[in-house]
């Protein structure tokens, strides 16, 4: 990931100087995680009695925090899981644990995570590969892994009481199969899933074709995992604005964005300034790619889009259910930007 100096960002934005902001008690977020993980944001609530100056200050604080945070999470967009070879089998290890996960700086939520990160690390393999995924459950709840979108033998479909026994605390379960279909897929819990998936037991599972001749040639490949509910806020890759990271591209770059919705709500993702070309749905390449500026992603869906970075600037990129993105205290939740530099 390229880094962007703050002065360059401001220069690109055409901002010669940002008003000095005093550190206030208020966070930019309009939503706060709770012990119960309930959504507590109330759009419009909290504006009562706030002057426009206070509202402007809170919005500014959020943007300043976002700028200060750029580059602080180098694995934000791609966090591949390493594997070991056992003969011709790629062996991946996943450990599920209950952890405190920092959704915003200094704000921790009760999460469930694979290998200590939300989302879990990306598994990226090639069509025809043989994989072994070893799950060690270190949580206080039972669990199991479902490989969402992959064509696998029924015995490794990961649905407790239907295809396997629950993986109880302390136990290990081994999933082994061969990759029979390509595309953008995911792995996630299929047990107490409204809680386990939204608290973080999920990750990208990408199967590339062995022959890449027909794959789009891109300068960047970004995973954008949407989630809600379990961590008490709305997240992109486990983080809520202003603690998301920007996508940074150069003029003329062509980038691929892979969307995943692991939450309980729909999230129409709107990129300002540049259209998105949708090339695949649920891992299936579309016979007729189409253009849009807002792409609705329902729970369980994946979409692949291409963005031609033909317009310079800092383009807001956010969920257009606006109560997932902005309140009287500023932007929060499912917000990031695409920066197209010279
Ligand atoms: Cu949303």
Short mmCIF file of C-alpha atoms and ligand atoms in Angstrom, two decimals:
data_model
loop_
_atom_site.label_atom_id
_atom_site.label_comp_id
_atom_site.label_asym_id
_atom_site.label_seq_id
_atom_site.Cartn_x
_atom_site.Cartn_y
_atom_site.Cartn_z
CA UNK A 1 0.00 0.00 0.00
CA UNK A 2 1.35 3.35 -1.00
CA UNK A 3 1.43 5.96 1.70
CA UNK A 4 0.24 9.48 1.31
CA UNK A 5 1.68 12.35 3.22
CA UNK A 6 -0.84 14.51 4.96
CA UNK A 7 0.34 17.61 3.09
CA UNK A 8 -0.20 15.81 -0.25
CA UNK A 9 -3.69 14.85 0.77
CA UNK A 10 -4.49 18.40 1.70
CA UNK A 11 -2.87 19.68 -1.49
CA UNK A 12 -4.95 17.30 -3.57
CA UNK A 13 -8.03 18.35 -1.70
CA UNK A 14 -7.22 21.96 -2.48
CA UNK A 15 -7.03 22.76 1.19
CA UNK A 16 -4.29 25.26 1.98
CA UNK A 17 -4.69 24.99 5.69
CA UNK A 18 -7.03 23.15 7.99
CA UNK A 19 -8.51 25.07 10.86
CA UNK A 20 -6.84 24.19 14.11
CA UNK A 21 -8.99 21.76 15.96
CA UNK A 22 -8.92 21.42 19.68
CA UNK A 23 -9.13 17.92 21.00
CA UNK A 24 -12.67 17.47 22.12
CA UNK A 25 -14.37 14.74 24.05
CA UNK A 26 -16.72 13.94 21.21
CA UNK A 27 -15.84 11.30 18.68
CA UNK A 28 -16.83 11.67 15.07
CA UNK A 29 -18.84 8.53 15.40
CA UNK A 30 -22.56 8.74 15.74
CA UNK A 31 -22.71 5.20 17.00
CA UNK A 32 -21.05 3.43 19.86
CA UNK A 33 -20.49 -0.21 20.57
CA UNK A 34 -22.17 -1.38 23.70
CA UNK A 35 -21.61 -4.35 25.93
CA UNK A 36 -24.57 -5.98 24.24
CA UNK A 37 -23.37 -4.98 20.80
CA UNK A 38 -26.62 -3.22 20.09
CA UNK A 39 -26.80 -0.49 17.50
CA UNK A 40 -27.29 2.72 19.41
CA UNK A 41 -27.10 5.35 16.73
CA UNK A 42 -30.17 7.45 16.25
CA UNK A 43 -29.88 9.55 13.11
CA UNK A 44 -30.72 13.12 13.94
CA UNK A 45 -30.58 12.52 17.66
CA UNK A 46 -27.88 14.49 19.35
CA UNK A 47 -28.13 17.45 17.00
CA UNK A 48 -30.51 19.14 19.41
CA UNK A 49 -28.85 22.12 20.97
CA UNK A 50 -25.67 21.76 18.91
CA UNK A 51 -24.59 24.93 17.19
CA UNK A 52 -23.47 24.79 13.59
CA UNK A 53 -19.99 25.58 14.79
CA UNK A 54 -20.00 22.54 17.08
CA UNK A 55 -21.38 20.33 14.31
CA UNK A 56 -18.74 21.58 11.88
CA UNK A 57 -16.02 21.00 14.46
CA UNK A 58 -17.11 17.39 15.04
CA UNK A 59 -17.14 16.71 11.30
CA UNK A 60 -13.66 18.26 10.99
CA UNK A 61 -12.34 16.14 13.88
CA UNK A 62 -13.40 12.95 12.13
CA UNK A 63 -11.65 13.89 8.88
CA UNK A 64 -8.53 14.92 10.80
CA UNK A 65 -8.45 11.54 12.56
CA UNK A 66 -8.88 9.77 9.22
CA UNK A 67 -5.93 11.71 7.78
CA UNK A 68 -3.75 11.01 10.81
CA UNK A 69 -4.58 7.30 10.58
CA UNK A 70 -3.61 6.83 6.91
CA UNK A 71 -1.07 4.05 6.53
CA UNK A 72 -1.41 2.82 10.11
CA UNK A 73 -2.96 -0.52 9.07
CA UNK A 74 -0.99 -1.93 6.13
CA UNK A 75 -3.07 -5.13 6.02
CA UNK A 76 -6.41 -3.30 5.97
CA UNK A 77 -7.29 -4.16 2.35
CA UNK A 78 -5.43 -7.44 1.94
CA UNK A 79 -4.29 -9.75 4.70
CA UNK A 80 -3.36 -13.09 3.11
CA UNK A 81 -3.13 -16.23 5.22
CA UNK A 82 0.12 -18.15 4.73
CA UNK A 83 -0.06 -21.90 4.17
CA UNK A 84 2.24 -24.88 4.34
CA UNK A 85 2.44 -27.66 1.77
CA UNK A 86 1.77 -31.24 2.82
CA UNK A 87 2.49 -33.15 -0.38
CA UNK A 88 0.19 -31.44 -2.90
CA UNK A 89 -2.18 -30.08 -0.23
CA UNK A 90 -2.14 -26.44 0.89
CA UNK A 91 -2.66 -26.45 4.66
CA UNK A 92 -4.24 -23.42 6.35
CA UNK A 93 -4.63 -23.04 10.11
CA UNK A 94 -7.46 -21.05 11.66
CA UNK A 95 -7.95 -20.50 15.39
CA UNK A 96 -11.27 -19.05 16.57
CA UNK A 97 -11.06 -16.94 19.69
CA UNK A 98 -13.04 -14.37 21.66
CA UNK A 99 -11.07 -11.14 21.60
CA UNK A 100 -11.39 -7.43 22.22
CA UNK A 101 -11.27 -5.83 18.78
CA UNK A 102 -10.52 -2.16 18.26
CA UNK A 103 -13.23 -0.90 15.90
CA UNK A 104 -12.16 2.70 16.40
CA UNK A 105 -9.05 4.03 18.09
CA UNK A 106 -9.48 3.30 21.78
CA UNK A 107 -12.94 1.76 21.33
CA UNK A 108 -13.02 -1.99 21.73
CA UNK A 109 -15.85 -4.38 20.96
CA UNK A 110 -16.33 -7.97 22.11
CA UNK A 111 -15.41 -9.84 18.95
CA UNK A 112 -15.03 -13.41 17.75
CA UNK A 113 -12.09 -13.71 15.39
CA UNK A 114 -10.04 -16.12 13.30
CA UNK A 115 -6.34 -15.72 14.06
CA UNK A 116 -6.94 -12.56 16.06
CA UNK A 117 -8.18 -10.34 13.23
CA UNK A 118 -11.53 -9.08 11.95
CA UNK A 119 -12.19 -9.98 9.19
CA UNK A 120 -10.26 -13.25 9.32
CA UNK A 121 -7.23 -13.46 7.03
CA UNK A 122 -7.83 -13.88 3.29
CA UNK A 123 -7.51 -17.37 1.85
CA UNK A 124 -6.43 -17.07 -1.78
CA UNK A 125 -5.90 -20.20 -3.86
CA UNK A 126 -6.08 -21.44 -7.44
CA UNK A 127 -8.70 -23.56 -9.19
CA UNK A 128 -7.75 -27.22 -8.85
CA UNK A 129 -5.79 -26.72 -5.63
CA UNK A 130 -6.28 -29.19 -2.82
CA UNK A 131 -6.71 -27.46 0.53
CA UNK A 132 -6.85 -28.56 4.15
CA UNK A 133 -8.28 -26.03 6.57
CA UNK A 134 -7.67 -26.89 10.21
CA UNK A 135 -10.00 -25.13 12.63
CA UNK A 136 -9.04 -24.99 16.31
CA UNK A 137 -11.85 -23.65 18.45
CA UNK A 138 -10.57 -21.72 21.45
CA UNK A 139 -13.88 -19.98 22.16
CA UNK A 140 -16.41 -20.71 24.90
CA UNK A 141 -19.07 -21.47 22.22
CA UNK A 142 -19.15 -24.27 19.69
CA UNK A 143 -18.66 -23.29 16.07
CA UNK A 144 -18.04 -24.58 12.50
CA UNK A 145 -16.89 -23.14 9.17
CA UNK A 146 -19.02 -22.93 6.05
CA UNK A 147 -17.33 -22.20 2.71
CA UNK A 148 -19.83 -19.80 1.20
CA UNK A 149 -19.96 -20.02 -2.59
CA UNK A 150 -17.51 -22.89 -2.95
CA UNK A 151 -18.58 -26.18 -4.48
CA UNK A 152 -17.47 -28.71 -1.89
CA UNK A 153 -18.43 -32.24 -0.82
CA UNK A 154 -21.44 -32.23 1.50
CA UNK A 155 -19.40 -33.56 4.43
CA UNK A 156 -17.35 -30.33 4.57
CA UNK A 157 -20.26 -27.92 4.12
CA UNK A 158 -19.86 -26.87 7.74
CA UNK A 159 -23.43 -26.91 9.03
CA UNK A 160 -23.64 -28.39 12.55
CA UNK A 161 -26.40 -30.98 13.09
CA UNK A 162 -26.74 -31.39 9.32
CA UNK A 163 -23.28 -32.22 7.95
CA UNK A 164 -21.10 -32.39 11.07
CA UNK A 165 -21.09 -32.19 14.84
CA UNK A 166 -20.43 -28.74 16.31
CA UNK A 167 -16.75 -28.07 16.94
CA UNK A 168 -16.90 -27.73 20.72
CA UNK A 169 -14.57 -25.52 22.76
CA UNK A 170 -11.04 -26.93 22.71
CA UNK A 171 -11.70 -29.20 19.71
CA UNK A 172 -10.18 -29.19 16.24
CA UNK A 173 -11.94 -29.96 12.96
CA UNK A 174 -10.34 -30.54 9.58
CA UNK A 175 -11.95 -29.51 6.29
CA UNK A 176 -10.29 -30.92 3.20
CA UNK A 177 -11.43 -30.48 -0.39
CA UNK A 178 -10.40 -29.56 -3.92
CA UNK A 179 -11.28 -26.21 -5.49
CA UNK A 180 -13.83 -26.78 -8.24
CA UNK A 181 -15.01 -23.24 -8.93
CA UNK A 182 -13.34 -19.84 -9.22
CA UNK A 183 -14.37 -16.47 -7.90
CA UNK A 184 -14.86 -14.21 -4.92
CA UNK A 185 -16.26 -16.24 -2.04
CA UNK A 186 -16.03 -16.33 1.73
CA UNK A 187 -15.64 -18.54 4.74
CA UNK A 188 -17.62 -17.96 7.91
CA UNK A 189 -19.25 -19.56 10.89
CA UNK A 190 -22.50 -21.39 10.31
CA UNK A 191 -23.33 -21.76 14.00
CA UNK A 192 -25.10 -19.17 16.14
CA UNK A 193 -24.26 -17.22 13.04
CA UNK A 194 -26.20 -14.00 13.61
CA UNK A 195 -23.84 -13.48 16.52
CA UNK A 196 -20.68 -15.30 15.41
CA UNK A 197 -20.52 -13.88 11.87
CA UNK A 198 -21.34 -10.33 12.82
CA UNK A 199 -18.85 -10.43 15.68
CA UNK A 200 -16.13 -11.36 13.22
CA UNK A 201 -15.92 -15.05 12.31
CA UNK A 202 -15.61 -14.49 8.57
CA UNK A 203 -13.07 -13.94 5.85
CA UNK A 204 -12.52 -13.70 2.10
CA UNK A 205 -11.97 -16.94 0.18
CA UNK A 206 -10.76 -16.15 -3.33
CA UNK A 207 -10.21 -18.78 -6.00
CA UNK A 208 -8.23 -17.56 -8.99
CA UNK A 209 -8.37 -19.30 -12.35
CA UNK A 210 -5.29 -21.32 -13.27
CA UNK A 211 -5.27 -19.57 -16.65
CA UNK A 212 -5.46 -15.82 -16.02
CA UNK A 213 -5.67 -14.76 -19.68
CA UNK A 214 -9.27 -13.63 -19.29
CA UNK A 215 -8.79 -11.96 -15.92
CA UNK A 216 -8.84 -8.15 -15.96
CA UNK A 217 -5.35 -6.68 -15.64
CA UNK A 218 -5.43 -4.41 -12.60
CA UNK A 219 -3.04 -2.33 -10.54
CA UNK A 220 -4.81 -3.03 -7.26
CA UNK A 221 -7.14 -5.70 -5.83
CA UNK A 222 -9.08 -4.64 -2.73
CA UNK A 223 -11.29 -6.72 -0.43
CA UNK A 224 -14.11 -4.67 1.04
CA UNK A 225 -15.93 -6.64 3.73
CA UNK A 226 -19.12 -5.04 5.04
CA UNK A 227 -20.48 -5.91 8.46
CA UNK A 228 -22.95 -4.56 10.99
CA UNK A 229 -24.68 -5.40 14.25
CA UNK A 230 -22.25 -7.61 16.16
CA UNK A 231 -19.51 -5.09 16.83
CA UNK A 232 -21.98 -2.35 17.72
CA UNK A 233 -21.20 -0.26 14.67
CA UNK A 234 -20.98 -0.45 10.89
CA UNK A 235 -17.64 -1.59 9.58
CA UNK A 236 -15.52 -1.87 6.45
CA UNK A 237 -12.89 -4.54 7.02
CA UNK A 238 -13.61 -4.52 10.74
CA UNK A 239 -13.11 -0.79 11.21
CA UNK A 240 -15.45 2.16 11.49
CA UNK A 241 -14.61 5.57 9.97
CA UNK A 242 -12.43 7.50 10.78
CA UNK A 243 -10.34 4.36 11.38
CA UNK A 244 -10.89 2.91 7.92
CA UNK A 245 -8.12 3.31 5.33
CA UNK A 246 -8.32 5.03 1.93
CA UNK A 247 -7.74 3.31 -1.39
CA UNK A 248 -4.84 5.11 -3.05
CA UNK A 249 -4.41 4.91 -6.82
CA UNK A 250 -2.64 6.79 -9.58
CA UNK A 251 -4.38 8.48 -12.50
CA UNK A 252 -4.92 5.83 -15.17
CA UNK A 253 -4.85 2.92 -12.74
CA UNK A 254 -7.49 0.25 -13.03
CA UNK A 255 -8.48 -1.29 -9.71
CA UNK A 256 -10.60 -4.26 -8.75
CA UNK A 257 -12.80 -4.13 -5.69
CA UNK A 258 -14.32 -7.29 -4.23
CA UNK A 259 -17.34 -6.67 -2.01
CA UNK A 260 -18.55 -9.08 0.63
CA UNK A 261 -21.54 -8.53 2.90
CA UNK A 262 -21.26 -10.54 6.11
CA UNK A 263 -23.80 -8.49 8.06
CA UNK A 264 -27.56 -8.60 8.58
CA UNK A 265 -28.46 -5.52 6.53
CA UNK A 266 -28.21 -4.29 2.94
CA UNK A 267 -25.41 -1.87 2.12
CA UNK A 268 -25.61 0.09 -1.16
CA UNK A 269 -22.01 1.17 -1.73
CA UNK A 270 -21.68 4.49 -3.52
CA UNK A 271 -18.42 5.71 -5.04
CA UNK A 272 -18.34 9.40 -5.90
CA UNK A 273 -16.83 10.68 -9.12
CA UNK A 274 -16.05 7.47 -11.00
CA UNK A 275 -18.44 4.72 -12.13
CA UNK A 276 -18.07 1.11 -11.11
CA UNK A 277 -18.16 -1.64 -13.73
CA UNK A 278 -19.68 -4.78 -12.25
CA UNK A 279 -17.93 -7.83 -13.69
CA UNK A 280 -18.97 -10.66 -11.36
CA UNK A 281 -21.75 -11.61 -8.94
CA UNK A 282 -21.19 -14.29 -6.29
CA UNK A 283 -18.03 -15.39 -8.08
CA UNK A 284 -19.70 -15.81 -11.47
CA UNK A 285 -18.32 -13.63 -14.26
CA UNK A 286 -21.17 -11.68 -15.85
CA UNK A 287 -21.75 -12.26 -19.57
CA UNK A 288 -22.71 -8.57 -19.81
CA UNK A 289 -20.81 -6.39 -17.32
CA UNK A 290 -22.75 -3.27 -16.39
CA UNK A 291 -22.03 0.20 -15.06
CA UNK A 292 -23.35 1.78 -11.88
CA UNK A 293 -22.46 4.34 -9.27
CA UNK A 294 -24.24 2.66 -6.37
CA UNK A 295 -24.12 -1.09 -5.93
CA UNK A 296 -26.44 -2.68 -3.42
CA UNK A 297 -24.86 -5.58 -1.59
CA UNK A 298 -27.24 -7.82 0.32
CA UNK A 299 -26.17 -10.18 3.11
CA UNK A 300 -24.29 -13.14 1.65
CA UNK A 301 -23.63 -11.47 -1.71
CA UNK A 302 -20.29 -10.80 -3.34
CA UNK A 303 -19.62 -8.50 -6.25
CA UNK A 304 -16.45 -7.78 -8.21
CA UNK A 305 -16.16 -4.35 -9.79
CA UNK A 306 -13.55 -2.54 -11.84
CA UNK A 307 -12.88 1.15 -11.34
CA UNK A 308 -10.96 3.04 -14.01
CA UNK A 309 -9.20 5.82 -12.14
CA UNK A 310 -9.84 8.48 -14.77
CA UNK A 311 -10.74 11.34 -12.45
CA UNK A 312 -8.25 13.00 -10.11
CA UNK A 313 -9.24 13.79 -6.59
CA UNK A 314 -10.41 12.44 -3.28
CA UNK A 315 -13.65 10.62 -3.87
CA UNK A 316 -15.93 9.78 -0.96
CA UNK A 317 -16.91 6.12 -0.91
CA UNK A 318 -19.64 5.06 1.48
CA UNK A 319 -22.75 3.07 2.23
CA UNK A 320 -25.78 5.02 1.08
CA UNK A 321 -28.01 3.91 3.90
CA UNK A 322 -26.95 7.21 5.40
CA UNK A 323 -27.57 6.16 8.97
CA UNK A 324 -24.66 3.73 8.39
CA UNK A 325 -22.36 6.58 7.35
CA UNK A 326 -23.02 10.01 8.81
CA UNK A 327 -24.72 11.69 11.74
CA UNK A 328 -24.69 15.06 13.48
CA UNK A 329 -21.26 14.29 14.93
CA UNK A 330 -19.77 13.59 11.51
CA UNK A 331 -19.08 10.65 9.28
CA UNK A 332 -18.73 7.23 10.87
CA UNK A 333 -19.15 3.57 10.01
CA UNK A 334 -19.07 2.54 6.36
CA UNK A 335 -17.06 5.43 4.95
CA UNK A 336 -13.73 5.59 3.20
CA UNK A 337 -12.30 7.43 0.16
CA UNK A 338 -10.66 6.57 -3.15
CA UNK A 339 -7.73 8.91 -3.74
CA UNK A 340 -6.65 9.28 -7.37
CA UNK A 341 -3.27 10.98 -7.50
CA UNK A 342 -1.26 12.37 -10.42
CU1 LIG B 1 -24.94 0.21 5.04
#
